[in-house]
Amino acid sequence: MYYGEIKNCDIANGEGVRVTLFVSGCTNRCPHCFQPQTWDFTYGQPFTAETEEGLLSLLAPDYINGLTLLGGEPFEPENQRSLLPFLRRVQERFPEKNIWCFTGFTYEELLTEGSHPRCEVTDELLSLLDVLVDGRFVEELKNIGLRFRGSSNQRLIDLNATRRSGKIILLPDRKRGI
């Protein structure tokens, strides 16, 4: 797997202060994507053991709330296979921190046997995530007032609540009192 960028102290891609990893490779190729350079699976640099160690170091401070995965597309099967061992390490070392993931695929696509993104590691990868921002960006549905997403078809799925209830539970668009 390759990655295009790592951001430390990111406040735009999830709640709180985060470390953000932009993976490379995407077959969705949404029109008006804000990161089209990341469609190429070899864009940027190889994701190595040194990269993992660097990310774990960035995640260590108490003020870092968690890790966010973007792309490109984290749920391309080859990216899932590379991310899974890393996310296991993140969760083991920092169980108090949350993990967000942005994907152009829908949650339903990720669960559907035979769909492009679904592979042998999808279920375990999903089990390590706290929030999934799903759905392709659609220019005609663009809404800059939405929290953490660009178009109104995209959802902020609380995966912990979803697993507990057995139905999709969304995070609210705005925090109360703000």
XYZ file of N, CA and C in Angstrom:
534
model
N 0.844 -1.172 0.000
C 0.000 0.000 0.000
C 0.894 1.241 0.000
N 0.399 2.285 -0.634
C 1.052 3.591 -0.638
C 0.153 4.588 0.086
N 0.750 5.688 0.508
C -0.033 6.755 1.114
C 0.431 8.090 0.542
N -0.501 9.033 0.486
C -0.196 10.335 -0.076
C 0.237 11.359 0.947
N -0.323 11.245 2.164
C -0.037 12.267 3.167
C -0.393 11.757 4.548
N 0.306 12.296 5.530
C -0.017 12.096 6.943
C -0.148 13.479 7.547
N -1.250 13.725 8.235
C -1.440 15.009 8.911
C -1.462 14.770 10.411
N -0.693 15.565 11.127
C -0.710 15.546 12.581
C -1.530 16.755 13.037
N -2.248 16.605 14.118
C -3.054 17.693 14.681
C -4.113 18.180 13.699
N -4.791 17.260 13.049
C -5.859 17.553 12.093
C -7.169 17.725 12.870
N -7.899 18.806 12.595
C -9.191 19.016 13.256
C -10.345 19.016 12.259
N -10.060 18.722 10.986
C -11.084 18.788 9.942
C -11.703 17.437 9.597
N -11.087 16.340 10.014
C -11.510 15.019 9.557
C -11.907 14.088 10.697
N -12.731 14.606 11.590
C -13.211 13.840 12.730
C -13.213 14.717 13.964
N -13.808 14.185 15.010
C -13.934 14.954 16.251
C -12.602 15.034 16.984
N -12.323 16.213 17.517
C -11.106 16.421 18.289
C -9.884 16.562 17.409
N -8.727 16.481 18.036
C -7.451 16.579 17.343
C -7.040 15.170 16.932
N -6.686 15.007 15.654
C -6.487 13.672 15.101
C -5.189 13.571 14.306
N -4.778 12.342 14.109
C -3.742 12.017 13.147
C -4.483 11.428 11.955
N -4.154 11.909 10.753
C -4.887 11.507 9.561
C -3.939 10.885 8.544
N -4.342 9.729 8.033
C -3.584 9.012 7.008
C -4.400 8.983 5.724
N -3.835 9.564 4.657
C -4.464 9.543 3.337
C -3.832 8.405 2.536
N -4.551 7.303 2.379
C -4.033 6.171 1.616
C -4.190 6.440 0.125
N -3.439 5.713 -0.689
C -3.499 5.875 -2.144
C -4.273 4.735 -2.779
N -4.917 5.058 -3.892
C -5.660 4.071 -4.655
C -7.147 4.207 -4.456
N -7.872 4.405 -5.559
C -9.330 4.500 -5.486
C -9.920 4.187 -6.854
N -10.840 3.242 -6.878
C -11.540 2.915 -8.116
C -12.864 3.654 -8.242
N -13.303 4.352 -7.196
C -14.568 5.101 -7.260
C -14.478 6.283 -8.212
N -13.370 7.031 -8.136
C -13.110 8.172 -9.022
C -14.306 9.127 -9.120
N -14.770 9.558 -7.973
C -15.915 10.468 -7.924
C -15.598 11.766 -8.663
N -16.502 12.220 -9.545
C -16.306 13.531 -10.179
C -16.198 14.618 -9.098
N -15.277 15.544 -9.283
C -15.035 16.653 -8.365
C -14.420 16.204 -7.033
N -13.798 15.055 -7.019
C -13.076 14.575 -5.832
C -12.054 15.626 -5.415
N -11.890 15.841 -4.115
C -10.941 16.855 -3.670
C -9.509 16.319 -3.603
N -9.300 15.022 -3.874
C -7.965 14.421 -3.846
C -7.759 13.485 -5.041
N -7.997 13.909 -6.264
C -7.909 12.977 -7.398
C -6.524 12.359 -7.587
N -5.490 13.014 -7.129
C -4.151 12.436 -7.244
C -4.038 11.117 -6.477
N -4.882 10.921 -5.479
C -4.810 9.703 -4.666
C -5.530 8.520 -5.311
N -6.106 8.700 -6.487
C -6.721 7.569 -7.192
C -5.661 6.557 -7.604
N -4.471 7.025 -7.883
C -3.356 6.186 -8.314
C -2.866 5.351 -7.118
N -2.819 4.038 -7.289
C -2.431 3.144 -6.192
C -0.960 3.275 -5.795
N -0.143 3.928 -6.628
C 1.270 4.113 -6.283
C 1.613 5.587 -6.056
N 0.606 6.399 -5.783
C 0.837 7.816 -5.479
C 1.478 7.936 -4.096
N 2.456 8.791 -3.974
C 3.057 9.075 -2.677
C 4.190 8.134 -2.329
N 4.138 7.626 -1.116
C 5.221 6.805 -0.581
C 4.700 5.454 -0.113
N 5.565 4.445 -0.093
C 5.148 3.136 0.425
C 4.831 3.217 1.925
N 3.809 2.488 2.315
C 3.430 2.379 3.728
C 4.286 1.265 4.329
N 5.287 1.650 5.113
C 6.280 0.708 5.633
C 6.154 0.553 7.149
N 6.979 -0.316 7.704
C 7.041 -0.466 9.159
C 7.451 0.855 9.805
N 8.330 1.597 9.150
C 8.750 2.899 9.676
C 7.587 3.892 9.669
N 6.757 3.818 8.625
C 5.570 4.676 8.560
C 4.646 4.365 9.732
N 4.421 3.080 9.979
C 3.561 2.664 11.095
C 4.102 3.189 12.416
N 5.400 3.023 12.636
C 6.000 3.498 13.892
C 5.853 5.007 14.036
N 6.036 5.732 12.932
C 5.857 7.176 12.963
C 4.439 7.568 13.322
N 3.468 6.867 12.755
C 2.061 7.143 13.076
C 1.760 6.831 14.531
N 2.283 5.724 15.039
C 2.055 5.377 16.442
C 2.650 6.436 17.361
N 3.801 6.980 17.006
C 4.402 8.064 17.796
C 3.529 9.316 17.775
N 2.977 9.633 16.584
C 2.103 10.806 16.477
C 0.816 10.637 17.280
N 0.356 9.400 17.413
C -0.878 9.124 18.158
C -0.688 9.157 19.676
N 0.539 9.085 20.153
C 0.815 8.925 21.583
C 0.359 10.071 22.493
N 0.484 11.339 22.104
C 0.125 12.410 23.045
C -1.346 12.335 23.500
N -1.565 12.726 24.751
C -2.923 12.688 25.322
C -3.907 13.563 24.566
N -3.447 14.662 23.963
C -4.362 15.576 23.274
C -4.834 15.041 21.917
N -4.261 13.955 21.443
C -4.697 13.346 20.183
C -5.882 12.424 20.490
N -7.034 12.721 19.868
C -8.250 11.931 20.108
C -8.264 10.604 19.360
N -7.595 10.558 18.201
C -7.613 9.311 17.462
C -7.024 9.431 16.079
N -7.296 8.401 15.299
C -6.780 8.243 13.948
C -7.928 8.341 12.954
N -7.677 9.007 11.827
C -8.642 9.052 10.732
C -7.978 8.511 9.475
N -8.705 7.656 8.757
C -8.256 7.097 7.483
C -9.071 7.705 6.364
N -8.389 8.229 5.344
C -9.036 8.783 4.162
C -8.276 8.298 2.941
N -8.641 8.862 1.814
C -7.928 8.439 0.628
C -7.934 9.488 -0.447
N -7.754 8.880 -1.580
C -7.834 7.497 -1.978
C -9.034 6.815 -1.323
N -8.880 5.526 -1.182
C -9.968 4.699 -0.649
C -9.439 3.620 0.287
N -9.635 3.805 1.604
C -9.187 2.790 2.554
C -9.821 1.411 2.335
N -11.034 1.376 1.766
C -11.707 0.093 1.595
C -11.480 -0.570 0.239
N -10.494 -0.107 -0.527
C -10.043 -0.927 -1.649
C -9.464 -2.195 -1.012
N -9.774 -3.372 -1.546
C -9.319 -4.605 -0.885
C -7.834 -4.635 -0.546
N -6.960 -4.206 -1.460
C -5.529 -4.234 -1.165
C -5.170 -3.284 -0.030
N -5.880 -2.173 0.090
C -5.627 -1.255 1.201
C -6.135 -1.836 2.517
N -7.276 -2.484 2.487
C -7.800 -3.120 3.706
C -6.786 -4.112 4.271
N -6.220 -4.910 3.393
C -5.274 -5.947 3.832
C -4.034 -5.336 4.481
N -3.608 -4.179 4.012
C -2.453 -3.499 4.609
C -2.829 -2.758 5.885
N -4.026 -2.195 5.916
C -4.445 -1.413 7.080
C -4.792 -2.280 8.291
N -5.313 -3.470 8.069
C -5.785 -4.292 9.189
C -4.712 -4.537 10.249
N -3.514 -5.024 9.905
C -2.525 -5.250 10.967
C -2.139 -3.958 11.684
N -2.093 -2.854 10.949
C -1.778 -1.564 11.560
C -2.870 -1.147 12.538
N -4.136 -1.273 12.139
C -5.236 -0.875 13.038
C -5.289 -1.758 14.276
N -4.941 -3.022 14.137
C -4.847 -3.886 15.320
C -3.837 -3.308 16.306
N -2.690 -2.867 15.796
C -1.648 -2.287 16.653
C -2.137 -0.990 17.297
N -2.820 -0.159 16.521
C -3.343 1.101 17.062
C -4.298 0.810 18.207
N -5.237 -0.091 17.982
C -6.226 -0.385 19.020
C -5.577 -1.019 20.255
N -4.601 -1.878 20.038
C -3.908 -2.515 21.166
C -3.136 -1.496 21.992
N -2.439 -0.604 21.323
C -1.610 0.374 22.025
C -2.416 1.541 22.589
N -3.504 1.928 21.883
C -4.278 3.116 22.285
C -5.777 2.790 22.335
N -6.203 1.920 23.226
C -7.626 1.529 23.246
C -8.567 2.687 23.563
N -8.060 3.758 24.150
C -8.892 4.905 24.510
C -9.115 5.857 23.327
N -8.374 5.689 22.264
C -8.492 6.576 21.101
C -9.439 5.954 20.082
N -10.148 6.801 19.349
C -11.099 6.265 18.369
C -10.521 6.309 16.965
N -11.123 5.518 16.097
C -10.675 5.414 14.713
C -11.853 5.733 13.800
N -11.654 6.717 12.947
C -12.634 7.118 11.938
C -12.114 6.689 10.574
N -13.030 6.402 9.668
C -12.656 6.072 8.299
C -13.656 6.686 7.334
N -13.141 7.336 6.297
C -13.959 7.884 5.215
C -13.864 6.933 4.037
N -15.012 6.568 3.466
C -15.044 5.684 2.315
C -16.087 6.151 1.310
N -15.795 5.965 0.037
C -16.774 6.247 -1.005
C -17.783 5.130 -1.163
N -17.503 3.984 -0.567
C -18.459 2.880 -0.595
C -19.484 3.088 0.515
N -20.661 2.525 0.346
C -21.645 2.579 1.430
C -21.393 1.425 2.387
N -21.877 1.585 3.584
C -21.782 0.526 4.589
C -22.408 -0.756 4.046
N -23.529 -0.603 3.367
C -24.215 -1.773 2.810
C -23.339 -2.472 1.767
N -22.633 -1.698 0.932
C -21.719 -2.307 -0.050
C -20.610 -3.087 0.647
N -20.101 -2.543 1.740
C -19.025 -3.213 2.468
C -19.483 -4.541 3.052
N -20.776 -4.656 3.343
C -21.323 -5.885 3.932
C -21.834 -6.878 2.894
N -21.931 -6.478 1.638
C -22.547 -7.321 0.612
C -21.528 -8.263 -0.025
N -21.783 -9.555 0.127
C -20.932 -10.567 -0.498
C -20.867 -10.330 -1.997
N -19.669 -10.410 -2.552
C -19.495 -10.255 -3.984
C -19.316 -8.827 -4.453
N -19.487 -7.836 -3.559
C -19.266 -6.447 -3.970
C -17.761 -6.208 -4.097
N -17.398 -5.203 -4.880
C -15.973 -4.918 -5.109
C -15.179 -4.743 -3.813
N -15.648 -3.939 -2.847
C -14.790 -3.692 -1.689
C -14.726 -4.847 -0.688
N -15.697 -5.729 -0.715
C -15.746 -6.780 0.312
C -14.683 -7.840 0.049
N -13.910 -8.132 1.082
C -12.894 -9.173 0.984
C -12.809 -9.894 2.332
N -11.839 -10.757 2.470
C -11.736 -11.601 3.660
C -11.436 -10.832 4.942
N -11.020 -9.575 4.863
C -10.686 -8.810 6.070
C -11.677 -7.692 6.375
N -12.683 -7.492 5.527
C -13.599 -6.357 5.678
C -14.290 -6.350 7.042
N -14.827 -7.487 7.464
C -15.562 -7.515 8.734
C -14.660 -7.144 9.914
N -13.450 -7.677 9.937
C -12.562 -7.346 11.049
C -12.136 -5.881 10.985
N -11.872 -5.386 9.797
C -11.512 -3.975 9.672
C -12.643 -3.088 10.191
N -13.864 -3.384 9.784
C -15.016 -2.623 10.286
C -15.131 -2.712 11.809
N -14.800 -3.863 12.373
C -14.921 -4.046 13.827
C -13.946 -3.172 14.606
N -12.897 -2.689 13.950
C -11.901 -1.848 14.612
C -12.208 -0.357 14.486
N -13.241 -0.019 13.713
C -13.593 1.382 13.482
C -14.696 1.833 14.430
N -14.644 3.093 14.808
C -15.679 3.697 15.647
C -16.683 4.491 14.820
N -16.191 5.166 13.786
C -17.057 5.976 12.932
C -16.693 5.705 11.476
N -17.729 5.523 10.664
C -17.561 5.356 9.221
C -18.319 6.482 8.533
N -17.597 7.261 7.742
C -18.233 8.272 6.910
C -18.328 7.635 5.533
N -19.553 7.308 5.103
C -19.698 6.499 3.891
C -20.397 7.234 2.760
N -20.203 6.718 1.551
C -20.872 7.234 0.365
C -19.972 8.074 -0.514
N -20.188 7.952 -1.798
C -19.423 8.722 -2.771
C -19.815 10.199 -2.696
N -18.840 11.059 -2.952
C -19.143 12.480 -3.057
C -19.949 12.704 -4.331
N -21.059 13.432 -4.207
C -21.921 13.752 -5.354
C -22.031 15.270 -5.441
N -21.468 15.832 -6.501
C -21.423 17.292 -6.668
C -22.808 17.926 -6.565
N -23.813 17.290 -7.157
C -25.172 17.847 -7.151
C -25.769 17.881 -5.742
N -25.207 17.120 -4.823
C -25.688 17.083 -3.437
C -24.719 17.780 -2.480
N -23.775 18.543 -3.039
C -22.780 19.232 -2.235
C -23.466 20.161 -1.235
N -22.961 20.131 0.005
C -23.508 20.973 1.061
C -22.370 21.279 2.028
N -21.855 22.483 1.988
C -20.719 22.830 2.839
C -21.110 22.986 4.310
N -22.388 22.930 4.612
C -22.838 23.027 5.998
C -22.858 21.703 6.740
N -22.562 20.622 6.053
C -22.592 19.314 6.688
C -21.336 19.075 7.525
N -21.505 18.343 8.572
C -20.414 18.022 9.468
C -19.573 16.879 8.886
N -18.305 17.119 8.639
C -17.318 16.122 8.227
C -17.598 15.423 6.900
N -18.422 16.001 6.047
C -18.659 15.386 4.737
C -19.076 16.459 3.755
N -19.017 16.115 2.471
C -19.218 17.113 1.447
C -20.548 17.083 0.734
N -21.227 15.938 0.729
C -22.522 15.865 0.038
C -23.546 15.160 0.923
N -24.813 15.518 0.726
C -25.873 15.090 1.651
C -26.184 13.593 1.606
N -25.712 12.877 0.617
C -25.911 11.427 0.584
C -24.944 10.697 1.514
N -23.880 11.357 1.924
C -22.888 10.727 2.790
C -23.383 10.712 4.229
N -22.992 9.661 4.957
C -23.485 9.484 6.328
C -22.334 9.390 7.324
N -22.594 9.856 8.541
C -21.684 9.694 9.681
C -22.246 8.551 10.528
N -21.712 7.359 10.343
C -22.264 6.185 11.021
C -21.484 5.902 12.299
N -22.196 5.866 13.409
C -21.631 5.479 14.693
C -21.595 3.948 14.695
N -20.442 3.383 14.394
C -20.363 1.921 14.244
C -20.535 1.182 15.564
N -20.112 1.769 16.675
C -20.304 1.097 17.968
C -21.792 0.966 18.280
N -22.537 2.049 18.114
C -23.986 2.012 18.348
C -24.677 1.121 17.322
N -24.199 1.148 16.092
C -24.768 0.305 15.034
C -24.589 -1.167 15.373
N -23.411 -1.548 15.835
C -23.172 -2.958 16.214
C -24.062 -3.370 17.382
N -24.240 -2.470 18.357
C -25.080 -2.789 19.518
C -26.548 -2.940 19.140
N -27.046 -2.086 18.263
C -28.480 -2.055 17.960
C -28.876 -2.971 16.810
N -27.914 -3.303 15.938
C -28.240 -4.109 14.777
C -28.846 -3.302 13.633
N -28.912 -1.980 13.793
C -29.380 -1.107 12.709
C -28.457 0.102 12.651
N -28.420 0.757 11.507
C -27.505 1.883 11.319
C -27.914 3.055 12.208
N -26.959 3.516 13.010
C -27.148 4.663 13.895
C -26.201 5.762 13.430
N -26.761 6.929 13.140
C -25.972 8.053 12.655
C -25.577 8.989 13.797
N -24.415 9.601 13.657
C -24.031 10.669 14.567
C -24.819 11.912 14.180
N -25.137 12.762 15.133
C -25.880 13.986 14.791
C -25.021 14.926 13.954
N -25.705 15.747 13.142
C -24.990 16.711 12.311
C -24.357 17.812 13.134
N -24.995 18.251 14.156
C -24.454 19.321 14.988
C -24.519 18.884 16.449
N -23.493 19.270 17.199
C -23.520 19.029 18.644
C -24.530 19.981 19.261
N -25.266 19.515 20.237
C -26.229 20.377 20.936
C -25.482 21.481 21.681
N -26.054 22.650 21.659
C -25.465 23.762 22.392
C -24.385 24.519 21.628
N -24.124 24.105 20.384
C -23.095 24.817 19.616
C -23.752 25.588 18.504
